[in-house]
CSV table of C-alpha atoms in Angstrom, one decimal:
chain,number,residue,atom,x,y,z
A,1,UNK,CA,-39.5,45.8,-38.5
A,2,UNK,CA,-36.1,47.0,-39.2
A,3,UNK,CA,-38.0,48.6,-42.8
A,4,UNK,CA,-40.6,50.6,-40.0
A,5,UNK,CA,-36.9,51.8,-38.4
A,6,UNK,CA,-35.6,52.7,-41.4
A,7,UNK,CA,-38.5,55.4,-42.9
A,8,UNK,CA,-38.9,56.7,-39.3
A,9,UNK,CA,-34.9,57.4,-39.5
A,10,UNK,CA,-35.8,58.9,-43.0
A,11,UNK,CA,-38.7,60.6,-41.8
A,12,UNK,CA,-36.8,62.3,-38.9
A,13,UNK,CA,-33.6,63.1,-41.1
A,14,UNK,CA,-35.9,65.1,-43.4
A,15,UNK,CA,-37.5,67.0,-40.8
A,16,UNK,CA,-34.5,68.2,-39.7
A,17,UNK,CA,-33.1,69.0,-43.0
A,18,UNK,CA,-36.6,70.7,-43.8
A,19,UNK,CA,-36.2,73.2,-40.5
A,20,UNK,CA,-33.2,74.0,-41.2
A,21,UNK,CA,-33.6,74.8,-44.5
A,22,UNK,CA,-36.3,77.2,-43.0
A,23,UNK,CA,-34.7,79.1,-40.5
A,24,UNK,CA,-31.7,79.4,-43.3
A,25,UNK,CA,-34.3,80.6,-45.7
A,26,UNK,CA,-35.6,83.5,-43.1
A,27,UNK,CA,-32.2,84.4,-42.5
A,28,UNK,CA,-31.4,84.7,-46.2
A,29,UNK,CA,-34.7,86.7,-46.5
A,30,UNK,CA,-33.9,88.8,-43.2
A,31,UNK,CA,-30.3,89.8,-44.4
A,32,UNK,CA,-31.4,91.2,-47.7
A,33,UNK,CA,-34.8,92.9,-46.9
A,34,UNK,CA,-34.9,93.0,-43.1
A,35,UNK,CA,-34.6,96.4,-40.7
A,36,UNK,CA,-31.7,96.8,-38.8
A,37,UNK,CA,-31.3,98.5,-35.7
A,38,UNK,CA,-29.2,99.0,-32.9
A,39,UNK,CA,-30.4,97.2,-29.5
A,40,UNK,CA,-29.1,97.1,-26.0
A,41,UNK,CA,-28.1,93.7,-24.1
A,42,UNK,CA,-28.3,93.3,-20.4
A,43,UNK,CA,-27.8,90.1,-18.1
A,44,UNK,CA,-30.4,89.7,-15.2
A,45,UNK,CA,-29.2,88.0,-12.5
A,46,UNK,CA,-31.9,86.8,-9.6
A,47,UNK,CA,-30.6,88.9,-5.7
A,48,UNK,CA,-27.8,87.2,-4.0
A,49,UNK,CA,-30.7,86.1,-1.4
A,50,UNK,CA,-32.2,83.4,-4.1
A,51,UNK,CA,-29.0,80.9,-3.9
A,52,UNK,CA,-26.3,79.7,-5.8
A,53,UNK,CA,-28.3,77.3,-7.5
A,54,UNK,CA,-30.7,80.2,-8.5
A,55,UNK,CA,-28.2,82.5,-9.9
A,56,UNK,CA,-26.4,80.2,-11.8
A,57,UNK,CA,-29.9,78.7,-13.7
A,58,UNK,CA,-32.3,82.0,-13.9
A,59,UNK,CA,-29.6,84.7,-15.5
A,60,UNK,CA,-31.4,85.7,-18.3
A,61,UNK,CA,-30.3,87.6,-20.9
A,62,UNK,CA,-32.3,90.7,-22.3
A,63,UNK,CA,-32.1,92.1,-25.4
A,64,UNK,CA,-34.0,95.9,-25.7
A,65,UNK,CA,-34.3,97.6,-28.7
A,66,UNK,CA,-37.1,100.0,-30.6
A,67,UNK,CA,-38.4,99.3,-33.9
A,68,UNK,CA,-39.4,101.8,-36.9
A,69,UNK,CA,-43.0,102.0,-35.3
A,70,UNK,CA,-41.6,103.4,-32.2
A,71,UNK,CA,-42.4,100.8,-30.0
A,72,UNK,CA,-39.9,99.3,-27.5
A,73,UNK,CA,-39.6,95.5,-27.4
A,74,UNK,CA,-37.7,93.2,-25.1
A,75,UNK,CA,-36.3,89.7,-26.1
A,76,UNK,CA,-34.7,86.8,-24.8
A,77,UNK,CA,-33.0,84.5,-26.2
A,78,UNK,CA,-34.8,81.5,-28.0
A,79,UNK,CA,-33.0,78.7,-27.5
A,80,UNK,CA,-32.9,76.2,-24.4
A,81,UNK,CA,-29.9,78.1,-22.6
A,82,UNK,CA,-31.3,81.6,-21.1
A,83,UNK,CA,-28.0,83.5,-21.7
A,84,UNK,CA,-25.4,84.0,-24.3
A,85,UNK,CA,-21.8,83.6,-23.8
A,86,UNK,CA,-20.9,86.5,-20.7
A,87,UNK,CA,-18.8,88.2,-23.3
A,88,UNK,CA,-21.3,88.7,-25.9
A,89,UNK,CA,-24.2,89.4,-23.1
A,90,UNK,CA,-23.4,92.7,-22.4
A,91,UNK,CA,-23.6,96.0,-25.0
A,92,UNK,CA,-24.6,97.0,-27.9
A,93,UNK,CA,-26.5,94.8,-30.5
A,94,UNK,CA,-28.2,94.6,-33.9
A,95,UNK,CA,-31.1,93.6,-34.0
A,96,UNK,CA,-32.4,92.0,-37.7
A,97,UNK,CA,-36.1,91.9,-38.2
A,98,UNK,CA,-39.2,92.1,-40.8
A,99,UNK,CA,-40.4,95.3,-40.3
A,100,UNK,CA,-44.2,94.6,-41.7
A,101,UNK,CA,-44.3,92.1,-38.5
A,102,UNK,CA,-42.1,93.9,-36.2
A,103,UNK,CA,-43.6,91.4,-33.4
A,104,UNK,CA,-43.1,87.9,-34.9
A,105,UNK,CA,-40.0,86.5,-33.2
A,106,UNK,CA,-40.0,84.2,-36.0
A,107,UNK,CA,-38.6,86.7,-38.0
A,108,UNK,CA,-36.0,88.6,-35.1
A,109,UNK,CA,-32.5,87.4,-35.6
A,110,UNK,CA,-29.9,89.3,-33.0
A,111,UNK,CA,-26.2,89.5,-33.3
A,112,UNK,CA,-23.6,91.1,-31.1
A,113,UNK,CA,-21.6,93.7,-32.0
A,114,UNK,CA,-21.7,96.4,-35.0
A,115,UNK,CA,-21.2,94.0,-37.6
A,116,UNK,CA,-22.1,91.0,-36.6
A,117,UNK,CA,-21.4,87.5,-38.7
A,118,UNK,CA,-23.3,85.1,-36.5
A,119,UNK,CA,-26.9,85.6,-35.5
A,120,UNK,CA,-29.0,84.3,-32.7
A,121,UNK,CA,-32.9,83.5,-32.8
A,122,UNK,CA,-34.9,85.5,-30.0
A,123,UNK,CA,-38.0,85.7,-28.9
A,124,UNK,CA,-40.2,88.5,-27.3
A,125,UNK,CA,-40.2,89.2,-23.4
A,126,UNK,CA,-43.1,88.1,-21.7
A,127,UNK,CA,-44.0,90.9,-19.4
């Protein structure tokens, strides 16, 4: 039994190793052959009338920006938490992404700022 434990923890470790190593790959790839662009970032927060509760677990964070085709896109942020940090969630952004599949959110990394060191998976707007 504690064998079984032991290749499930394996298993699992390299999983996790292997998804990284992914998502560090596309940024690799995105940084060297990826379009930038400038994007705009607004926070959305539900009317005063839908609670405390409400506003403090729907503010969503929405990133606009248009790609080389000339299409507008929104996006939101990817992870579990629908907001950035308040300071980072408002103004001006770059927007990283693969300008063959300007609409895979696989490949759409978004940082704050002009020159931004850190950057933040997204995912398109629904609606």
């Amino acid at each position: 039994m504690p064998l079984f434990i032991l290749a499930i923890a394996v298993f699992a470790a390299i999983l996790v190793l292997a998804v990284y190593a992914h998502r560090r790959m596309t940024e690799n790839w995105l940084s060297h052959n990826g379009t930038r662009t400038r994007g705009q970032a607004i926070t959305v927060a539900p009317p005063l009338s839908a609670g405390l509760i409400s506003r403090l677990t729907k503010t969503v964070t929405i990133i606009s920006f248009t790609a080389t085709d000339g299409v507008s896109r929104s996006l939101i942020p990817r992870s579990g938490a629908m907001t950035f940090t308040v300071a980072q969630a408002q103004g001006a952004v770059t927007v990283l992404y693969d300008q063959a599949k300007p609409s895979n959110h696989d490949r759409m990394r978004v940082g704050f700022g002009p020159a931004p060191t850190t950057w933040h998976r997204v995912r398109l707007r629904d609606g």
